[in-house]
Short mmCIF file of C-alpha atoms and ligand atoms in Angstrom, two decimals:
data_model
loop_
_atom_site.label_atom_id
_atom_site.label_comp_id
_atom_site.label_asym_id
_atom_site.label_seq_id
_atom_site.Cartn_x
_atom_site.Cartn_y
_atom_site.Cartn_z
CA MET F 26 114.00 107.06 73.32
CA ARG F 27 110.48 105.92 72.46
CA ALA F 28 109.95 104.36 69.07
CA HIS F 29 106.30 104.21 67.93
CA THR F 30 103.13 104.49 69.93
CA SER F 31 101.20 102.20 67.63
CA LEU F 32 99.28 100.39 70.37
CA GLY F 33 97.40 103.45 71.65
CA HIS F 34 95.83 103.10 75.10
CA VAL F 35 96.55 99.59 76.39
CA VAL F 36 94.22 98.27 79.09
CA VAL F 37 95.57 95.29 81.04
CA MET F 38 92.99 93.25 82.96
CA GLY F 39 94.69 91.76 86.05
CA GLY F 40 97.66 93.24 87.92
CA SER F 41 99.54 90.12 88.97
CA VAL F 42 102.85 88.89 87.52
CA ALA F 43 101.69 88.37 83.92
CA GLY F 44 99.70 91.63 83.82
CA LEU F 45 102.54 93.68 85.30
CA LEU F 46 105.28 92.21 83.11
CA THR F 47 103.13 92.54 79.99
CA ALA F 48 102.36 96.16 80.88
CA LEU F 49 106.11 96.71 81.06
CA ALA F 50 106.77 94.94 77.74
CA LEU F 51 104.12 97.00 75.92
CA SER F 52 104.72 100.32 77.66
CA ASP F 53 107.30 101.59 75.22
CA ARG F 54 104.83 101.24 72.37
CA ALA F 55 101.71 102.52 74.11
CA GLU F 56 100.37 106.03 74.67
CA GLN F 57 99.40 104.88 78.14
CA VAL F 58 99.00 101.53 79.91
CA THR F 59 96.22 101.16 82.47
CA VAL F 60 96.30 98.05 84.66
CA LEU F 61 92.94 97.13 86.20
CA GLU F 62 93.20 94.95 89.30
CA ARG F 63 90.23 93.67 91.27
CA ASP F 64 92.14 93.43 94.56
CA ARG F 65 93.70 96.28 96.46
CA TYR F 66 97.44 95.87 96.94
CA GLY F 67 98.79 96.11 100.47
CA ASP F 68 101.76 98.31 101.32
CA GLY F 69 104.17 95.38 101.31
CA PRO F 70 104.16 91.73 100.22
CA GLY F 71 100.92 90.06 101.26
CA TYR F 72 98.36 87.44 100.32
CA ARG F 73 95.30 88.68 98.45
CA PRO F 74 92.11 86.91 97.40
CA GLY F 75 92.72 87.25 93.65
CA VAL F 76 95.86 85.08 93.83
CA PRO F 77 94.88 82.14 96.06
CA GLN F 78 97.87 80.12 94.84
CA SER F 79 100.22 82.62 96.46
CA ARG F 80 100.00 80.66 99.74
CA HIS F 81 101.67 77.74 97.95
CA THR F 82 105.35 77.02 97.37
CA HIS F 83 106.73 78.83 94.32
CA VAL F 84 110.01 78.36 92.52
CA LEU F 85 111.36 80.51 89.70
CA LEU F 86 113.19 78.25 87.23
CA ALA F 87 116.47 79.14 85.49
CA GLY F 88 114.61 80.06 82.28
CA GLY F 89 112.35 82.39 84.27
CA ILE F 90 115.30 83.92 86.11
CA GLU F 91 116.88 84.79 82.75
CA ALA F 92 113.63 86.27 81.47
CA LEU F 93 113.08 88.37 84.60
CA ASP F 94 116.64 89.63 84.43
CA ALA F 95 116.14 90.69 80.81
CA LEU F 96 112.90 92.52 81.65
CA LEU F 97 113.97 94.16 84.90
CA PRO F 98 117.77 94.47 85.03
CA GLY F 99 118.99 94.80 88.60
CA LEU F 100 115.97 93.06 90.14
CA LEU F 101 117.80 89.78 90.85
CA PRO F 102 120.57 91.30 93.01
CA GLU F 103 117.89 93.35 94.77
CA LEU F 104 115.90 90.19 95.52
CA ARG F 105 118.99 88.40 96.73
CA ALA F 106 119.93 91.30 99.01
CA ALA F 107 116.38 91.34 100.40
CA GLY F 108 116.66 87.67 101.38
CA ALA F 109 115.27 85.73 98.42
CA PRO F 110 116.97 82.31 98.48
CA PHE F 111 118.84 81.21 95.35
CA LEU F 112 119.57 77.47 95.09
CA SER F 113 121.69 75.37 92.75
CA VAL F 114 119.84 72.29 91.55
CA PRO F 115 120.59 69.45 92.05
CA GLY F 116 123.64 70.58 94.12
CA ASP F 117 121.60 72.09 96.97
CA LEU F 118 118.43 70.04 96.78
CA GLY F 119 117.42 66.48 97.62
CA VAL F 120 115.69 65.54 94.36
CA TRP F 121 114.04 62.12 94.28
CA GLN F 122 112.68 60.81 91.00
CA ALA F 123 112.29 57.44 89.29
CA ASP F 124 112.91 55.67 92.61
CA GLY F 125 116.25 57.26 93.49
CA TRP F 126 118.02 60.42 94.63
CA ILE F 127 119.68 62.47 91.92
CA SER F 128 123.41 62.79 92.53
CA ARG F 129 124.15 66.27 93.86
CA ARG F 130 127.45 66.18 91.97
CA ASN F 131 125.62 66.36 88.65
CA PRO F 132 125.92 69.80 86.99
CA SER F 133 123.64 72.38 88.60
CA ALA F 134 121.56 75.34 87.46
CA PRO F 135 119.99 78.12 89.55
CA VAL F 136 116.46 78.48 90.85
CA MET F 137 115.07 81.23 93.06
CA THR F 138 112.58 80.51 95.84
CA PRO F 139 111.10 83.68 97.35
CA SER F 140 107.46 83.46 98.37
CA ARG F 141 104.99 84.40 95.61
CA PRO F 142 103.78 87.63 97.38
CA PHE F 143 107.38 88.77 97.96
CA LEU F 144 108.34 88.28 94.31
CA GLU F 145 105.17 89.93 93.00
CA HIS F 146 105.62 92.89 95.34
CA ARG F 147 109.16 93.57 94.08
CA ILE F 148 108.07 93.25 90.44
CA ARG F 149 105.13 95.56 91.13
CA GLU F 150 107.30 98.26 92.71
CA ARG F 151 109.53 98.30 89.63
CA VAL F 152 106.79 98.18 87.01
CA LEU F 153 104.52 100.78 88.60
CA ALA F 154 107.46 103.20 88.75
CA VAL F 155 107.35 103.40 84.92
CA PRO F 156 105.63 106.75 84.17
CA ARG F 157 103.35 105.50 81.39
CA ILE F 158 101.96 102.66 83.50
CA ALA F 159 99.07 103.42 85.85
CA VAL F 160 97.09 101.01 88.00
CA ARG F 161 93.50 101.15 89.22
CA THR F 162 93.13 98.74 92.11
CA GLY F 163 89.82 97.66 93.60
CA THR F 164 88.55 97.68 90.01
CA GLU F 165 86.86 94.65 88.53
CA VAL F 166 86.52 94.13 84.80
CA THR F 167 82.99 92.90 84.09
CA GLY F 168 83.07 92.42 80.31
CA LEU F 169 84.45 93.47 76.95
CA LEU F 170 83.34 96.22 74.57
CA GLY F 171 83.36 95.67 70.82
CA SER F 172 81.87 93.44 68.19
CA ALA F 173 82.46 90.09 66.51
CA GLY F 174 85.60 91.38 64.77
CA ARG F 175 87.27 93.59 67.36
CA VAL F 176 87.58 94.25 71.08
CA THR F 177 87.53 98.01 71.68
CA GLY F 178 87.62 98.29 75.47
CA VAL F 179 86.24 96.92 78.72
CA THR F 180 83.41 97.47 81.14
CA LEU F 181 84.44 97.79 84.75
CA ARG F 182 83.18 98.49 88.22
CA GLU F 183 84.94 100.02 91.19
CA ARG F 184 84.64 97.80 94.22
CA GLY F 185 83.81 98.85 97.76
CA GLY F 186 86.25 98.91 100.70
CA GLY F 187 88.35 95.99 101.93
CA ASN F 188 90.71 93.90 99.88
CA GLY F 189 88.37 93.16 97.03
CA GLY F 190 87.23 89.83 98.44
CA GLY F 191 83.49 90.36 98.17
CA ASP F 192 81.04 92.68 96.55
CA GLY F 193 79.46 93.75 99.84
CA ASP F 194 77.47 96.92 99.80
CA GLY F 195 80.21 98.74 97.97
CA ARG F 196 79.21 97.94 94.36
CA ARG F 197 79.43 101.01 92.14
CA ALA F 198 77.95 101.76 88.73
CA GLU F 199 79.46 100.11 85.67
CA GLU F 200 81.82 102.23 83.58
CA GLU F 201 83.20 101.86 80.04
CA LEU F 202 86.91 102.22 79.28
CA PRO F 203 87.90 102.31 75.58
CA ALA F 204 91.26 100.83 74.53
CA GLY F 205 93.42 100.38 71.45
CA LEU F 206 94.44 97.00 72.87
CA VAL F 207 92.95 94.98 75.73
CA VAL F 208 95.22 92.45 77.45
CA ASP F 209 93.71 89.61 79.46
CA ALA F 210 95.98 88.69 82.38
CA THR F 211 93.24 87.58 84.76
CA GLY F 212 94.80 84.17 85.35
CA ARG F 213 93.39 80.66 85.37
CA GLY F 214 89.87 81.92 86.10
CA SER F 215 89.78 84.14 82.97
CA ARG F 216 86.21 84.75 81.75
CA THR F 217 87.26 86.06 78.33
CA PRO F 218 85.62 83.23 76.32
CA ALA F 219 82.23 84.13 77.86
CA TRP F 220 82.88 87.87 77.46
CA LEU F 221 83.74 87.33 73.77
CA ALA F 222 80.50 85.40 73.29
CA ALA F 223 78.60 88.32 74.84
CA ILE F 224 79.86 90.69 72.10
CA GLY F 225 79.20 88.13 69.36
CA ALA F 226 82.85 87.10 68.89
CA PRO F 227 83.97 83.48 68.53
CA ALA F 228 85.37 81.48 71.46
CA PRO F 229 88.91 80.10 71.24
CA ALA F 230 89.57 76.37 70.89
CA GLU F 231 90.97 74.75 74.04
CA ASP F 232 93.49 71.99 74.77
CA VAL F 233 92.98 70.38 78.17
CA LEU F 234 94.88 67.72 80.09
CA ASP F 235 93.90 67.22 83.71
CA THR F 236 95.36 64.74 86.19
CA GLY F 237 93.30 66.12 89.08
CA ARG F 238 96.43 66.64 91.19
CA ALA F 239 95.57 68.09 94.61
CA TYR F 240 97.89 70.29 96.66
CA ALA F 241 98.26 71.31 100.29
CA THR F 242 100.84 73.77 101.61
CA ALA F 243 101.93 75.06 105.00
CA THR F 244 104.78 77.25 106.22
CA PHE F 245 107.26 75.97 108.79
CA THR F 246 110.27 77.18 110.73
CA GLY F 247 113.14 74.97 111.82
CA GLU F 248 116.66 73.73 111.20
CA ALA F 249 117.76 73.00 107.65
CA PRO F 250 117.63 69.33 106.58
CA PRO F 251 120.81 67.28 107.12
CA ALA F 252 123.77 66.88 104.72
CA GLY F 253 123.71 70.55 103.68
CA ILE F 254 120.47 70.00 101.79
CA LYS F 255 118.41 73.18 101.38
CA GLY F 256 115.14 71.50 100.47
CA PHE F 257 113.45 68.45 98.95
CA TYR F 258 111.68 67.76 95.68
CA LEU F 259 110.09 64.32 95.41
CA VAL F 260 108.62 64.06 91.95
CA PRO F 261 105.40 62.07 91.44
CA ASP F 262 105.25 59.63 88.54
CA PRO F 263 102.75 57.07 87.22
CA GLY F 264 103.99 54.36 89.60
CA GLN F 265 104.30 56.64 92.63
CA PRO F 266 101.68 59.40 92.68
CA LEU F 267 102.62 61.31 95.87
CA GLY F 268 104.96 64.29 95.76
CA THR F 269 106.45 67.00 97.92
CA ILE F 270 108.41 70.16 97.55
CA VAL F 271 110.13 71.78 100.52
CA LEU F 272 111.90 75.06 99.82
CA PRO F 273 113.37 77.91 101.83
CA ALA F 274 111.71 81.31 101.46
CA GLU F 275 112.73 84.74 102.74
CA ASP F 276 112.62 85.40 106.51
CA ASP F 277 113.97 81.95 107.45
CA ARG F 278 110.76 80.15 106.57
CA TRP F 279 110.19 76.84 104.83
CA MET F 280 107.35 76.43 102.37
CA VAL F 281 106.17 72.82 102.36
CA THR F 282 103.80 71.45 99.73
CA VAL F 283 102.54 67.88 99.50
CA SER F 284 100.47 66.65 96.58
CA GLY F 285 98.51 63.59 95.58
CA PRO F 286 96.10 62.37 92.90
CA ARG F 287 92.42 63.39 92.92
CA ASP F 288 91.35 60.25 94.81
CA ASP F 289 94.10 60.65 97.44
CA PRO F 290 94.32 64.40 98.15
CA PRO F 291 96.55 65.64 100.97
CA PRO F 292 94.64 66.58 104.14
CA THR F 293 94.50 70.19 105.30
CA ASP F 294 94.45 69.50 109.04
CA PRO F 295 97.93 69.96 110.57
CA GLU F 296 98.39 66.37 111.78
CA GLY F 297 96.99 64.77 108.64
CA PHE F 298 99.28 66.98 106.55
CA VAL F 299 102.42 65.73 108.33
CA ASP F 300 101.14 62.11 108.33
CA PHE F 301 100.58 62.29 104.58
CA ALA F 302 104.31 63.01 104.18
CA SER F 303 105.08 59.67 105.90
CA ARG F 304 103.73 57.93 102.78
CA LEU F 305 106.23 59.59 100.45
CA PRO F 306 108.66 57.18 98.77
CA HIS F 307 111.54 58.25 101.05
CA PRO F 308 111.27 58.98 104.81
CA ALA F 309 113.64 62.00 104.85
CA PRO F 310 111.06 64.78 104.21
CA HIS F 311 108.67 63.36 106.83
CA LYS F 312 111.47 63.04 109.38
CA TRP F 313 112.48 66.65 108.78
CA LEU F 314 108.86 67.87 108.86
CA SER F 315 108.21 66.13 112.17
CA SER F 316 110.95 68.21 113.80
CA ALA F 317 109.92 71.54 112.22
CA GLU F 318 107.42 73.95 113.75
CA PRO F 319 104.34 74.96 111.76
CA LEU F 320 103.76 78.68 111.28
CA THR F 321 100.52 78.38 109.32
CA ARG F 322 97.68 75.88 108.90
CA PRO F 323 97.80 73.90 105.65
CA VAL F 324 95.72 75.24 102.76
CA GLY F 325 94.55 73.14 99.83
CA TYR F 326 94.37 73.78 96.09
CA ARG F 327 92.60 71.72 93.43
CA HIS F 328 92.56 73.65 90.11
CA THR F 329 95.68 72.19 88.54
CA MET F 330 94.65 71.23 84.99
CA ASN F 331 96.80 72.09 81.99
CA ARG F 332 94.71 74.31 79.71
CA ARG F 333 95.78 76.22 76.62
CA ARG F 334 93.45 78.54 74.69
CA HIS F 335 94.06 79.24 71.01
CA TYR F 336 93.26 82.95 70.63
CA GLU F 337 95.78 83.06 67.77
CA ARG F 338 93.31 81.00 65.73
CA LEU F 339 90.45 83.49 66.00
CA GLY F 340 91.24 84.66 62.48
CA SER F 341 93.22 87.44 60.85
CA GLY F 342 90.16 89.73 60.89
CA PHE F 343 89.90 89.61 64.68
CA GLY F 344 91.81 92.19 66.72
CA GLY F 345 92.13 94.30 69.82
CA LEU F 346 92.72 91.45 72.32
CA LEU F 347 95.90 89.80 73.59
CA VAL F 348 95.82 87.05 76.23
CA VAL F 349 98.84 86.24 78.43
CA GLY F 350 99.94 84.24 81.48
CA ASP F 351 97.65 81.62 83.00
CA ALA F 352 94.70 83.11 81.09
CA VAL F 353 96.12 81.71 77.85
CA CYS F 354 98.20 78.78 79.13
CA ALA F 355 97.65 77.42 82.63
CA LEU F 356 99.96 74.58 83.65
CA ASN F 357 99.93 71.86 86.29
CA PRO F 358 101.83 73.66 89.09
CA VAL F 359 103.73 70.54 90.09
CA TYR F 360 106.35 71.49 87.47
CA GLY F 361 106.79 75.03 88.91
CA GLN F 362 106.58 76.88 85.59
CA GLY F 363 103.80 79.51 85.61
CA VAL F 364 105.65 82.61 86.82
CA SER F 365 108.64 81.78 84.61
CA VAL F 366 106.30 81.42 81.65
CA ALA F 367 104.63 84.78 82.42
CA ALA F 368 108.10 86.38 82.28
CA MET F 369 108.93 84.49 79.07
CA ASN F 370 105.65 85.73 77.52
CA ALA F 371 106.72 89.30 78.25
CA VAL F 372 110.20 88.75 76.80
CA ALA F 373 108.59 87.34 73.64
CA LEU F 374 106.45 90.49 73.34
CA THR F 375 109.46 92.74 73.87
CA ARG F 376 111.32 90.91 71.09
CA ALA F 377 108.35 90.95 68.73
CA LEU F 378 108.07 94.72 69.17
CA ALA F 379 111.82 95.45 69.04
CA ASP F 380 113.42 97.77 66.48
CA GLY F 381 110.21 99.64 65.74
CA ARG F 382 108.45 96.55 64.36
CA THR F 383 104.65 96.74 64.32
CA PRO F 384 103.36 93.16 64.19
CA SER F 385 99.64 92.41 64.19
CA VAL F 386 98.01 91.49 67.49
CA ARG F 387 97.61 87.98 66.09
CA ALA F 388 101.38 87.78 65.55
CA LEU F 389 101.90 88.97 69.14
CA GLN F 390 99.49 86.29 70.34
CA ARG F 391 101.43 83.66 68.40
CA ALA F 392 104.68 84.88 69.98
CA VAL F 393 103.12 84.56 73.44
CA LEU F 394 101.89 81.04 72.74
CA ARG F 395 105.27 79.98 71.33
CA SER F 396 107.00 81.25 74.46
CA SER F 397 104.77 78.94 76.55
CA GLY F 398 105.48 76.01 74.24
CA PHE F 399 108.35 74.29 76.07
CA ALA F 400 106.48 74.49 79.36
CA TRP F 401 103.29 73.10 77.82
CA GLU F 402 105.19 70.16 76.30
CA VAL F 403 106.98 69.40 79.58
CA ALA F 404 103.83 69.52 81.70
CA THR F 405 101.51 67.66 79.35
CA GLY F 406 104.27 65.23 78.32
CA ALA F 407 104.80 64.21 81.94
CA ASP F 408 101.09 64.25 82.84
CA ASN F 409 100.14 62.19 79.79
CA GLY F 410 101.38 59.01 81.48
CA MET F 411 99.54 59.58 84.77
CA PRO F 412 96.76 57.03 85.29
CA SER F 413 94.23 59.77 86.15
CA ALA F 414 95.01 61.97 83.11
CA ALA F 415 91.98 63.02 81.04
CA GLY F 416 91.18 65.64 78.41
CA ASN F 417 91.29 66.31 74.69
CA ALA F 418 95.08 66.81 74.78
CA LEU F 419 95.68 63.24 76.02
CA ARG F 420 97.82 61.46 73.45
CA GLY F 421 98.09 57.75 72.76
CA GLY F 422 99.17 55.29 70.09
CA PRO F 423 102.34 53.31 69.36
CA ALA F 424 104.63 56.35 68.86
CA ILE F 425 103.63 57.81 72.23
CA ARG F 426 104.08 54.42 73.93
CA LEU F 427 107.58 54.18 72.46
CA LEU F 428 108.42 57.73 73.55
CA THR F 429 107.10 57.03 77.06
CA ARG F 430 109.31 53.95 77.33
CA TYR F 431 112.32 55.96 76.17
CA LEU F 432 111.62 58.77 78.64
CA ASP F 433 111.17 56.27 81.50
CA ARG F 434 114.58 54.90 80.63
CA LEU F 435 116.01 58.42 80.40
CA ARG F 436 114.66 59.26 83.88
CA ALA F 437 116.40 56.19 85.27
CA HIS F 438 119.70 57.60 83.93
CA VAL F 439 119.15 61.13 85.31
CA ALA F 440 120.15 60.17 88.86
CA SER F 441 123.74 59.27 88.10
CA ASP F 442 124.59 60.31 84.52
CA PRO F 443 125.76 63.96 84.47
CA VAL F 444 125.12 64.40 80.74
CA VAL F 445 121.57 63.04 80.82
CA CYS F 446 120.87 64.89 84.07
CA ALA F 447 122.00 68.24 82.61
CA ALA F 448 119.95 67.74 79.44
CA ASN F 449 116.85 66.83 81.44
CA ARG F 450 117.39 69.74 83.84
CA ASP F 451 117.70 72.24 80.96
CA VAL F 452 114.35 71.06 79.61
CA LEU F 453 112.62 71.13 83.00
CA PHE F 454 114.08 74.57 83.74
CA LEU F 455 112.78 75.91 80.39
CA GLN F 456 116.22 76.52 78.93
CA ALA F 457 116.11 73.92 76.14
CA PRO F 458 113.34 72.49 73.96
CA PRO F 459 112.00 69.10 75.07
CA HIS F 460 112.91 67.52 71.72
CA THR F 461 116.62 67.77 72.70
CA LEU F 462 116.04 64.75 74.95
CA VAL F 463 115.48 62.64 71.85
CA SER F 464 117.43 64.56 69.21
CA SER F 465 120.77 64.90 70.99
CA PRO F 466 122.98 61.98 69.85
CA ARG F 467 124.96 62.20 73.11
CA VAL F 468 121.88 61.85 75.27
CA LEU F 469 120.29 59.24 73.02
CA GLY F 470 123.44 57.11 73.01
CA ARG F 471 123.82 57.14 76.79
CA VAL F 472 120.14 56.36 77.41
CA LEU F 473 119.92 53.54 74.89
CA LEU F 474 123.36 51.96 75.12
CA ARG F 475 124.21 52.16 78.81
CA SER F 476 122.58 50.62 81.85
CA PRO F 477 121.37 53.08 84.48
CA VAL F 478 123.42 53.06 87.68
CA PRO F 479 121.21 53.16 90.80
CA THR F 480 122.13 55.79 93.41
CA PRO F 481 122.30 55.00 97.17
CA ARG F 482 119.05 55.28 99.19
CA ASP F 483 120.78 57.43 101.81
CA LEU F 484 120.36 61.18 101.52
CA PRO F 485 122.76 62.36 98.80
CA THR F 486 125.92 64.14 99.93
CA PRO F 487 127.30 67.16 98.06
C1 FAD N 506 99.32 75.51 93.90
C2 FAD N 506 100.12 76.28 92.89
C3 FAD N 506 101.51 76.27 92.95
C4 FAD N 506 102.25 76.95 91.99
N1 FAD N 506 103.61 76.90 92.02
C5 FAD N 506 104.33 77.55 91.09
C6 FAD N 506 105.76 77.54 91.11
O1 FAD N 506 106.39 76.89 91.93
N2 FAD N 506 106.42 78.25 90.17
C7 FAD N 506 105.76 78.97 89.21
O2 FAD N 506 106.42 79.61 88.39
N3 FAD N 506 104.42 78.98 89.16
C8 FAD N 506 103.70 78.30 90.06
N4 FAD N 506 102.34 78.34 90.01
C9 FAD N 506 101.68 79.05 88.91
C10 FAD N 506 101.66 80.55 89.13
O3 FAD N 506 101.12 80.88 90.39
C11 FAD N 506 100.84 81.19 88.03
O4 FAD N 506 101.27 80.66 86.80
C12 FAD N 506 101.00 82.68 87.98
O5 FAD N 506 100.55 83.27 89.17
C13 FAD N 506 100.18 83.22 86.82
O6 FAD N 506 100.19 84.59 86.86
P1 FAD N 506 99.02 85.41 86.16
O7 FAD N 506 99.40 86.84 86.36
O8 FAD N 506 98.77 84.89 84.81
O9 FAD N 506 97.71 85.08 87.00
P2 FAD N 506 97.41 85.28 88.55
O10 FAD N 506 98.65 85.38 89.33
O11 FAD N 506 96.43 84.23 88.93
O12 FAD N 506 96.71 86.71 88.63
C14 FAD N 506 95.48 87.03 88.05
C15 FAD N 506 95.16 88.46 88.51
O13 FAD N 506 93.99 88.93 87.84
C16 FAD N 506 93.13 89.57 88.79
N5 FAD N 506 91.77 89.47 88.27
C17 FAD N 506 91.06 88.34 88.05
N6 FAD N 506 89.85 88.65 87.52
C18 FAD N 506 89.81 90.00 87.40
C19 FAD N 506 88.83 90.92 86.91
N7 FAD N 506 87.65 90.49 86.45
N8 FAD N 506 89.13 92.23 86.94
C20 FAD N 506 90.34 92.68 87.41
N9 FAD N 506 91.28 91.86 87.88
C21 FAD N 506 91.03 90.54 87.87
C22 FAD N 506 93.36 88.79 90.08
O14 FAD N 506 92.98 89.52 91.21
C23 FAD N 506 94.88 88.57 90.00
O15 FAD N 506 95.59 89.65 90.52
C24 FAD N 506 101.58 77.66 90.96
C25 FAD N 506 100.19 77.66 90.90
C26 FAD N 506 99.47 76.96 91.84
C27 FAD N 506 97.98 76.94 91.71
#
C-alpha cells in the first residue's frame, strides 16, 4: 500500500545504477518518477558511451550485495542463475598486499563480479517494471529550472538517432520539464554546480583527493589460475604503486585491469599491457596473463579522483534538488566501491522515507552523504599516503602520521592474522566503520602487541 505522495513528480537525471536505484527508492513516495537518460539502452547488456567505465573490471562488495538484496529481493539468485560469479574473499582470491599474500584460510566474505553492463541491465529490467517509473532515453538534460532558493525542474533535449554518442544532425528543440524534486544521478561528470550557478543558486563546497591513478582493462579467455584461485587482487601502496585486479565475469570471461600512478600509466597496446603486468610485485598474474587469450583491446581510464560535493550545506532554505551516486561522491575506483555505494545511497533514502516519514530534501541529502561515509574514509584514508596524492582533502600532521604508522602495521598483520584480516575486510567491504580498526581492543591488541608473521611467497593454497 502506498503511504504519502509528498515528493510529487520526481525527475531523475541519469539512468545508470544510481539513477535507477534512487528512482526505485523514491517511487513509493512520488506521484510519478521520470528517469532521463542521454544514451539509448540496447535490448540486452551492452556498453554505452555515457558509462565509459563499464569496460573496466567491476566488483560488488559484501556491503553492496546486502544493499542490493534489500532493494531488489530476488535479484541475487537471478544474477547467480544467469552466470554472475560470486567469490569468497580471501578464500577464492589471490590477494597480495603489504608485500605478501593474504592467507586464504582467513575468514571470507562474499563479492559478486558480473560485468558492469550485465549488472546494470538486470537492475534496469527490475526497476523499469515498476509502474510509476518511466524512462525517456536519448534525452539529455541541459540545465536546471528554478531560482536561487529552489530547483523546480529541468531543461532537456531529445537527441537524434544512434546511441546518444554525438549530437549529429539530430538535435531537437529544448523542452522544459517541471518537477517537485530533481535528482542528479549523472555520475562523475555531473554539471550541476554550473547549472546551479546559471539559475543564481550557490555552488556546493568540494573535497578533493587525487592520486592520478591510471587504469587499463582488457577482457581475456583462458584457464583459471592455479591452486583453485579464481582471480588476483594486487593492491598498490605507497612503496609499491602498481596494481592489478583479475576477476571472472559471466560467459567464462576474465576481466583484467592493471593500474599505475599518473607518471607510470599502463599502456593500452596489447603487448605493452601484458608487459606492464610483469612489473607487478609478484609474477603470478603476469604468468597467467601470458597464457590467456585476449578478447578485447585494452582501454584506458584516467578520471579517478576522490571528490565529494556538499549539497547538504547549501542551506535550509534551498530545496528541490537531491544528488546521488558518483555525482555527489566519486571514489578512486581502485577500491571497487562506487556501485555498492550507489545501492547504499538508495537504501539510506528508503530508510529515511520509511513509515510515512517526510524528511526535508536536505535531510535526505545528509542521509545520502552519510551512506557514502565509510567508502569515502576508506578511499581517501588509503590514498592519503600515496606520494602523488594532492587536493584540499589531503591530511597531514602528527596524528595522521601516527595513524598511518599504525595502519601500516595493521596491514602487515592482515596476511596471517584471522582477526585482523576479518576486521580489515569488513571495513574494505563497507560492512563496518573504518574507526573499528583502531577502536576494537581485540584488533588493537593484536596489531600493537604481536609481531606480524610473514606468509610464503608461493601462491596461497586454500
Ligand atoms: C575504471 C573504473 C573502475 C571501477 N570499478 C568499480 C568496481 O569494481 N566496483 C564498483 O562498485 N564501482 C566501480 N567503479 C565505479 C562505478 O562505475 C561508479 O561508481 C558507478 O557507475 C556510479 O554510478 P552512477 O549511476 O552514479 O554514474 P554512472 O554510472 O557514471 O552513470 C551516469 C549516467 O548519467 C547519464 N548522463 C550523464 N549526463 C547526462 C545528462 N546531461 N542527461 C541525461 N543523462 C545523463 C549517463 O549517460 C549515465 O547513464 C569504477 C569506476 C571506474 C572509472
